[in-house]
Short mmCIF file of C-alpha atoms in Angstrom, two decimals:
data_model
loop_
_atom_site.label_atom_id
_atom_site.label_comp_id
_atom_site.label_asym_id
_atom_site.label_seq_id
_atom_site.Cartn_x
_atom_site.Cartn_y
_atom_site.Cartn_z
CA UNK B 898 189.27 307.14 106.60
CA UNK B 899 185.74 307.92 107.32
CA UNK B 900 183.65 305.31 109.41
CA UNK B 901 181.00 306.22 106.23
CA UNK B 902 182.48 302.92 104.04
CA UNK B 903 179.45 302.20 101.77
CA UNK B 904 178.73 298.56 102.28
CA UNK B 905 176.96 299.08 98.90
CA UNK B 906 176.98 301.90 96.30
CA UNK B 907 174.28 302.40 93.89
CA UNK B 908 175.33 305.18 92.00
CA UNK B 909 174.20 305.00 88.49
CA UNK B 910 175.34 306.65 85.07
CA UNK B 911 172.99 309.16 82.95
CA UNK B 912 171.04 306.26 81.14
CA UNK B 913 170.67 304.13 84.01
CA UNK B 914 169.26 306.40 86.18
CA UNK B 915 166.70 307.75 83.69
CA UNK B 916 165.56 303.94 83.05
CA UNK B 917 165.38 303.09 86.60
CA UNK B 918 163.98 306.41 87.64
CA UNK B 919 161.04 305.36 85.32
CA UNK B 920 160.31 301.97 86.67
CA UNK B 921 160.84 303.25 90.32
CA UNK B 922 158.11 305.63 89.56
CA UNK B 923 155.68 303.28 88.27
CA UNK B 924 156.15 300.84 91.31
CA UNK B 925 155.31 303.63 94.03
CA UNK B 926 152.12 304.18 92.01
CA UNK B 927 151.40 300.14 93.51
CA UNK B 928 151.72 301.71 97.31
CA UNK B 929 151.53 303.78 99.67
CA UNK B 930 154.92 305.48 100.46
CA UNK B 931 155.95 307.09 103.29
CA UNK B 932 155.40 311.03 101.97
CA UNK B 933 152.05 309.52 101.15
CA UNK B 934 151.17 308.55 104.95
CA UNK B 935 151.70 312.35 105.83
CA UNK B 936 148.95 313.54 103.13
CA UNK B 937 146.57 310.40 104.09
CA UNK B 938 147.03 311.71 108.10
CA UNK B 939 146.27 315.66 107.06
CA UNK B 940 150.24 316.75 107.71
CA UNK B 941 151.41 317.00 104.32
CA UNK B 942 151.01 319.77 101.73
CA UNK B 943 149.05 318.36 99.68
CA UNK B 944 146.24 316.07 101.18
CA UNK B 945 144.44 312.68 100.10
CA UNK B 946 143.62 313.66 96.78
CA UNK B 947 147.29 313.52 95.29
CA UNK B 948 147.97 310.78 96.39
CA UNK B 949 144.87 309.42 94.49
CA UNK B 950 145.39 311.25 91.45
CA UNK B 951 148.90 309.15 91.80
CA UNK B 952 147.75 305.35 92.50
CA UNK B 953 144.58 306.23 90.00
CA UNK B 954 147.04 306.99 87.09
CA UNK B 955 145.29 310.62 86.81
CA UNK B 956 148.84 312.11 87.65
CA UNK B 957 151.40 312.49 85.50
CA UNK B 958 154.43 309.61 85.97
CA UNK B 959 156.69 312.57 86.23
CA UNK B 960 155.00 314.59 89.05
CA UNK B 961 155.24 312.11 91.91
CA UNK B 962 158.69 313.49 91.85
CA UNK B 963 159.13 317.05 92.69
CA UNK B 964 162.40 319.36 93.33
CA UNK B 965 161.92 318.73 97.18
CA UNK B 966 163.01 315.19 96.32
CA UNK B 967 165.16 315.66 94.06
CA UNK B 968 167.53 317.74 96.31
CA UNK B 969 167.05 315.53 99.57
CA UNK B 970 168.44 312.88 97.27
CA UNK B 971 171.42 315.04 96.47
CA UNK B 972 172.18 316.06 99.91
CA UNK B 973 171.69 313.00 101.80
CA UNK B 974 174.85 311.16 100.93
CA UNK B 975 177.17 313.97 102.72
CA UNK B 976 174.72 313.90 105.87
CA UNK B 977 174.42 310.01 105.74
CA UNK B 978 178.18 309.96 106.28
CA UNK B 979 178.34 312.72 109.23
CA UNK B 980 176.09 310.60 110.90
CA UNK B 981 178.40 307.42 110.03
CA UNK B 982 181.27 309.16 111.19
CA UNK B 983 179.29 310.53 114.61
CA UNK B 984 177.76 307.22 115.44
CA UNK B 985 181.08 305.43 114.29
CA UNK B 986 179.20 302.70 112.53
CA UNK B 987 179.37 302.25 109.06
CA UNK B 988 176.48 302.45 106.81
CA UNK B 989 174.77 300.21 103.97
CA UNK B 990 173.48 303.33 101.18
CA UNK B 991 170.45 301.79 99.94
CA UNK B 992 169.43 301.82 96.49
CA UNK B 993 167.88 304.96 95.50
CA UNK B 994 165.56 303.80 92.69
CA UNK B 995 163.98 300.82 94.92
CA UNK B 996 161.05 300.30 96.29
CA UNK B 997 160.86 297.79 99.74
CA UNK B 998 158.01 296.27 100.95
CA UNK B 999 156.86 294.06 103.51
CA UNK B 1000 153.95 291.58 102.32
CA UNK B 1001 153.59 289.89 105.84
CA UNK B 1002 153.35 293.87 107.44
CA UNK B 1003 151.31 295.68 105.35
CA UNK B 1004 151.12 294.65 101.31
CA UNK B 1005 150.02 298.30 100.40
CA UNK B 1006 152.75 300.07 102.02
CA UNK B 1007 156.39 300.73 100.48
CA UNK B 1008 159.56 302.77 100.86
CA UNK B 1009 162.66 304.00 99.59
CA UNK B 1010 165.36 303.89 102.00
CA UNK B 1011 168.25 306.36 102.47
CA UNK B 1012 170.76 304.00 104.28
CA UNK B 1013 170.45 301.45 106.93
CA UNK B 1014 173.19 300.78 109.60
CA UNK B 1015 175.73 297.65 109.22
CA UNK B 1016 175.41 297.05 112.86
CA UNK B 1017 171.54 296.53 114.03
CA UNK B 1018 169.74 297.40 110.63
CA UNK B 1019 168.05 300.36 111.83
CA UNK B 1020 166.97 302.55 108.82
CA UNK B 1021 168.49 305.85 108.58
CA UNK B 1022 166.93 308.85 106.85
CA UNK B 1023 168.49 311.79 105.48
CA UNK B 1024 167.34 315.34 105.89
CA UNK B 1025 168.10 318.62 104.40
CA UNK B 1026 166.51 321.36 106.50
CA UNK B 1027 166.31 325.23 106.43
CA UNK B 1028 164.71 327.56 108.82
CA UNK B 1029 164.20 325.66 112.33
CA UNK B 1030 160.30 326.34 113.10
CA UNK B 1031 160.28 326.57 116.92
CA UNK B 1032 158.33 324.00 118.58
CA UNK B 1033 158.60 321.46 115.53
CA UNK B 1034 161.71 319.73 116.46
CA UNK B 1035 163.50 319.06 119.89
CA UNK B 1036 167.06 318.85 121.15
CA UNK B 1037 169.43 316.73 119.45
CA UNK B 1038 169.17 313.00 120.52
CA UNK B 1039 165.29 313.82 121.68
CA UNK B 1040 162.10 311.77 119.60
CA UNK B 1041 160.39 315.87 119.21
CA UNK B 1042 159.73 315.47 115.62
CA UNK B 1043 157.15 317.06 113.33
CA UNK B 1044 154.57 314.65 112.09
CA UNK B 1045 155.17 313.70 108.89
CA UNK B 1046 158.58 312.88 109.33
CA UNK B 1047 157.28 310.79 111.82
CA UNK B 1048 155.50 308.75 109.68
CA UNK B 1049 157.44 308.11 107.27
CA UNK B 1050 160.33 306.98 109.48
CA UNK B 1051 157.29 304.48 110.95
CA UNK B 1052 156.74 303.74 107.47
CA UNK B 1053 160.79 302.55 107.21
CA UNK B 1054 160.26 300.75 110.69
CA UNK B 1055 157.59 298.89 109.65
CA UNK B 1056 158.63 297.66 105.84
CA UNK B 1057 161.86 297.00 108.12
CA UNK B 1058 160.68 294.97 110.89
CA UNK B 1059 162.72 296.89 113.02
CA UNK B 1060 162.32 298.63 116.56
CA UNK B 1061 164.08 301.78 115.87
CA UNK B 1062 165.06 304.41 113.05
CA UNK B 1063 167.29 307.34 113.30
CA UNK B 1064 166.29 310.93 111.11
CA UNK B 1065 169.86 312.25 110.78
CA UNK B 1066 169.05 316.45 110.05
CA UNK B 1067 170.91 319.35 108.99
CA UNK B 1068 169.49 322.76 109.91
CA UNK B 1069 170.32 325.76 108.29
CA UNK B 1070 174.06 324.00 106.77
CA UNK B 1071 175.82 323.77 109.68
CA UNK B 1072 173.49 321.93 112.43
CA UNK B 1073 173.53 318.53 112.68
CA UNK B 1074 171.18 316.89 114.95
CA UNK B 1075 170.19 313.04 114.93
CA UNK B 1076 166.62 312.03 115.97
CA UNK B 1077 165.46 308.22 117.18
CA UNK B 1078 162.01 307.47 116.39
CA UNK B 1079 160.66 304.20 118.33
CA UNK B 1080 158.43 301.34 117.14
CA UNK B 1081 154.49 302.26 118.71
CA UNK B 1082 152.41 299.61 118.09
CA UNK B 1083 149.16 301.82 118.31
CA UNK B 1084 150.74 304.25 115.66
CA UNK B 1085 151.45 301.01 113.34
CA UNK B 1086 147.89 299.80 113.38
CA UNK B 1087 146.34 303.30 112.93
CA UNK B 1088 149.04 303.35 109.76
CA UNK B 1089 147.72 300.18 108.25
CA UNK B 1090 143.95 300.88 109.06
CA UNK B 1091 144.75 304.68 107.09
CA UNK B 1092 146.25 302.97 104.38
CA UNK B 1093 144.03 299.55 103.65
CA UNK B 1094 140.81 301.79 103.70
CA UNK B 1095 141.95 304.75 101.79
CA UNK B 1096 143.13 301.65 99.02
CA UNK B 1097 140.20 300.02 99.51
CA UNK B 1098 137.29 302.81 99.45
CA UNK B 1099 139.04 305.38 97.51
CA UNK B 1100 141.52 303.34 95.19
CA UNK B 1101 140.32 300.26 93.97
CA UNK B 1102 136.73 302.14 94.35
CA UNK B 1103 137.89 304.57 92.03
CA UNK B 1104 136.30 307.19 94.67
CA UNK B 1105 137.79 310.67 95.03
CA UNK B 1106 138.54 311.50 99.14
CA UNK B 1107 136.83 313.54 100.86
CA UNK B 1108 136.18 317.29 99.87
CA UNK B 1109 138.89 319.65 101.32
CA UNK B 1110 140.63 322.93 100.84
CA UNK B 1111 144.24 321.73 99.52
CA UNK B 1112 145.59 323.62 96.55
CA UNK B 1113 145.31 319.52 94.77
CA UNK B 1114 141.92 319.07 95.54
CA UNK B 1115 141.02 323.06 94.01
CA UNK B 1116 142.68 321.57 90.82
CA UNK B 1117 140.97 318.66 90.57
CA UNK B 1118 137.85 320.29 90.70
CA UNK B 1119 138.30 323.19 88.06
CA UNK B 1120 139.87 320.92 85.82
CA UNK B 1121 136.58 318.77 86.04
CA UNK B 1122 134.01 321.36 85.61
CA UNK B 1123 136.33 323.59 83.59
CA UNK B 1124 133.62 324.08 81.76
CA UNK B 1125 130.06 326.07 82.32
CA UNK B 1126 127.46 324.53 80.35
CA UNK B 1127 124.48 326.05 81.76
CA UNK B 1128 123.37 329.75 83.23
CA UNK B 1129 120.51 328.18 85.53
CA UNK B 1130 120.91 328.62 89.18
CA UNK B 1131 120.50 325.34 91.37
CA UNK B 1132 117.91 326.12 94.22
CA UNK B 1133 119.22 326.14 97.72
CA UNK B 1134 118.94 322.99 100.46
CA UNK B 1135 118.92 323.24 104.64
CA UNK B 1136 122.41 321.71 103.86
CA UNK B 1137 123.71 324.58 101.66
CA UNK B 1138 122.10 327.46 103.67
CA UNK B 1139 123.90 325.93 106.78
CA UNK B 1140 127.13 325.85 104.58
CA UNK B 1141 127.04 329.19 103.31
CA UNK B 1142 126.23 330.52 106.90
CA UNK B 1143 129.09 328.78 107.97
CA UNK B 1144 131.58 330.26 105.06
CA UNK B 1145 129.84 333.75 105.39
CA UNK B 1146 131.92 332.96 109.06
CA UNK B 1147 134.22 331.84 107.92
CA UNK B 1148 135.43 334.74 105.40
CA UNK B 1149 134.77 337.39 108.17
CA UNK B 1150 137.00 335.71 110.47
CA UNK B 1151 138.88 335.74 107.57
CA UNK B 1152 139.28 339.20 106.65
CA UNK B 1153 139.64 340.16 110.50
CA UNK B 1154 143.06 338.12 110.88
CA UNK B 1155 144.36 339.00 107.87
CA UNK B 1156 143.48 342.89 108.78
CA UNK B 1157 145.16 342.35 112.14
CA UNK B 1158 148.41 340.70 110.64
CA UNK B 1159 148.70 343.74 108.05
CA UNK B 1160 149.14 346.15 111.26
CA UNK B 1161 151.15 343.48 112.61
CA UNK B 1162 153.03 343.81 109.51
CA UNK B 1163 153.40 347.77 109.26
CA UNK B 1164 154.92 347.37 112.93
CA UNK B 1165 157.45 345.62 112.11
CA UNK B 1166 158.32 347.67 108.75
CA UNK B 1167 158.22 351.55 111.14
CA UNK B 1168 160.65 349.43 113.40
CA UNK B 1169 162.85 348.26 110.64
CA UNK B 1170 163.15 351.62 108.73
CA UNK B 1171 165.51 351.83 106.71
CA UNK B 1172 167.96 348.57 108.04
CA UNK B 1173 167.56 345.33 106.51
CA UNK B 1174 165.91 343.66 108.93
CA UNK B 1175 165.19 341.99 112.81
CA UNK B 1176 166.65 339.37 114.15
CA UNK B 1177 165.12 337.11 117.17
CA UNK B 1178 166.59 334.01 118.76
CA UNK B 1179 164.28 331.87 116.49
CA UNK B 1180 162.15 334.15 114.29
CA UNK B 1181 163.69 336.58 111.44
CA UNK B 1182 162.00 339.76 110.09
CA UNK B 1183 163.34 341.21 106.73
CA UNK B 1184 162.21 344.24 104.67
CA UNK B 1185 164.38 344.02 101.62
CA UNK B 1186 164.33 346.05 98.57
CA UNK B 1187 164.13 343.90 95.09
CA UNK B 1188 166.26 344.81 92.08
CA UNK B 1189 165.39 347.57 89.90
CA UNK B 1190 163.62 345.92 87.09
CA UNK B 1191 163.23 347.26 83.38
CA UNK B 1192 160.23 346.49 80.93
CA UNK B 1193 159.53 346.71 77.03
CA UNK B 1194 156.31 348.09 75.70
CA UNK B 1195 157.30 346.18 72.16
CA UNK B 1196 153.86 346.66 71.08
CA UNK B 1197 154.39 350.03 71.03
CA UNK B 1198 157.62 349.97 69.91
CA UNK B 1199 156.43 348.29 66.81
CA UNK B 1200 153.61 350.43 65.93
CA UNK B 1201 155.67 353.59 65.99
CA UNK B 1202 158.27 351.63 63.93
CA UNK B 1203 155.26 350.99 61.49
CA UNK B 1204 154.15 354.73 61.27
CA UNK B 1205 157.36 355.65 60.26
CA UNK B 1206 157.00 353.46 56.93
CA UNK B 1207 153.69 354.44 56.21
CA UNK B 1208 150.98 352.49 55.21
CA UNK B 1209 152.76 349.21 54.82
CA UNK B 1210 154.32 348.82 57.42
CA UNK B 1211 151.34 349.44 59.34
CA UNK B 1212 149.79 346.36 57.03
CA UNK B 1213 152.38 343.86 58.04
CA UNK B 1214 152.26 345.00 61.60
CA UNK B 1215 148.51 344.00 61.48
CA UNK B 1216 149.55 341.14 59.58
CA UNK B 1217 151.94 339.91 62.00
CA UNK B 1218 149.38 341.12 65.08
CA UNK B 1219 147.32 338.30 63.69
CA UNK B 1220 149.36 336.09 63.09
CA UNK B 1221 150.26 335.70 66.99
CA UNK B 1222 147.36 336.22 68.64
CA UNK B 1223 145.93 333.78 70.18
CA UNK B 1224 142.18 332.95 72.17
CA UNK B 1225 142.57 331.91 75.66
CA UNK B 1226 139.68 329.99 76.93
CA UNK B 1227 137.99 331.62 79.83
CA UNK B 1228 138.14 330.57 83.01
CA UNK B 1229 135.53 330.14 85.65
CA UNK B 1230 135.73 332.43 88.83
CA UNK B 1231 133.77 331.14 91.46
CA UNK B 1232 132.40 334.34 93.87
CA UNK B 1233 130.26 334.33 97.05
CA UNK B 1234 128.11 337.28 98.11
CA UNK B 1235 125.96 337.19 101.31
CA UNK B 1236 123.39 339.74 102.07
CA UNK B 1237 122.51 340.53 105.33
#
């Protein structure tokens, strides 16, 4: 018998799930969660402005939740139970469509748990990981973590009250390493400072963050000046002339990386040849060949199909012609030319 025996189960038919999913959803949009903390700290993917498109109720309910989520909730049960069966403790599987908070910690901050253990309390988070990028993690048992994982253990700690959490990770199916992560006082008030402020001056202020390059923060702004109104140019400023000194830079250094990479690039292709790939102790090279792929001009298939019955069937080819075609509105390409 495994030393996993769920002190609680929470698994949930069809039509519960897709009820509680719903409210679960809803209540993260009242806090900060701990996949937030990693955008509000500049580790995450996405950056501050999806998580204010979320709490602002610009976002869509159903994109807070994304297929990364989705399958870490899948996996997790079968890696929360190697770790119950390593650390011979038995483990309480929290409720998957809950939200905890702590009012006396932080009343802005909230988290769904994975598990916690029966013996001390300490949260324990489930992870489903590929590729292991050198550097990011340590040795099994070490606190060598990346960032955001980090935080969001923190965030467990803290909604937790308690001194430790474990991250219990599987690398590329068959690794299984368990990280602690340790209370840090400094890191907890840093945490609530990030997230009171950013609630505060962004939130309740109804203020967008700060301008940055994330692919969220690109949509926000063509969707909000999707359309051009006026021809007229704006005259320069100091301020502008400075900034597009500094992205003249910017793209040059630009174009000289990626330049370098590409010869990096056809290096390791004239090495590969004709193999599938290289193989390093923590890197991997491949040069595969895709599937042969076939494609249908049916435009011209129908117009030939049309000549052959004369004139009307080249009427109710045009017919049909307009009867699908639609306008697509245009879109607005933003360019930058400098001239020395």
């Amino acid at each position: 018998m495994t030393a996993a025996l769920a002190q609680q189960d929470h698994r949930l038919t069809d039509v519960d799930a897709s009820y509680r999913k719903k409210q679960w959803l809803e209540a993260r949009r009242k806090v900060i969660t701990g996949t937030d903390l990693a955008e509000l700290f500049g580790v995450g993917r996405h950056g501050p402005m999806k998580v204010w498109l979320d709490k602002t109720g610009r976002a869509p309910l159903e994109s807070i939740d994304n297929d990364a989520m989705r399958f870490g909730r899948r996996f997790e049960r079968p890696i929360l139970e190697e770790y119950a069966d390593r650390q011979s403790t038995p483990l309480t599987f929290a409720d998957p469509f809950a939200v905890v908070t702590n009012e006396g910690m932080c009343p802005r901050l909230g988290v769904t748990l994975d598990a916690r253990r029966c013996d001390n309390g300490w949260p324990v988070d489930a992870k489903n990981i590929g590729f292991r990028k050198p550097g990011e993690w340590g040795e099994d048992g070490s606190d060598i973590v990346p960032l955001n994982y980090a935080l969001q253990m923190t965030a467990q700690r803290m909604v937790l009250g308690a001194d430790m959490g474990h991250l219990a990770v599987l690398f590329n199916r068959y690794e299984f390493c368990v990280y602690p992560v340790a209370r840090d006082p400094d890191v907890e008030e840093r945490v609530i400072e990030r997230i009171m402020t950013f609630w505060e001056k962004n939130v309740q202020a109804d203020t967008p963050p700060t301008i940055d390059g994330t692919e969220s923060y690109s949509r926000y702004i063509i969707s909000k000046y999707a359309t051009q109104r006026s021809k007229a140019f704006l005259p320069s400023t100091p301020a502008l002339q400075t900034l597009a000194g500094n992205l003249h830079a910017t793209v040059g250094q630009i174009d000289e990386l990626e330049a370098t990479a590409d010869a990096m690039r056809n290096t390791m292709k004239e090495v590969i040849g004709e193999q599938g790939g290289i193989e390093g102790p923590n890197w991997r090279a491949t040069w595969t060949q895709a599937k042969e792929s076939t494609k249908v001009d049916w435009e011209a298939v129908a117009r030939n199909v049309a000549q052959g019955i004369g004139d009307e069937g080249k009427a109710v080819l045009d017919r049909q012609v307009q009867a699908h075609t639609t306008t697509k509105p245009g879109s607005r390409r933003f360019t930058f030319n400098w001239k020395d």
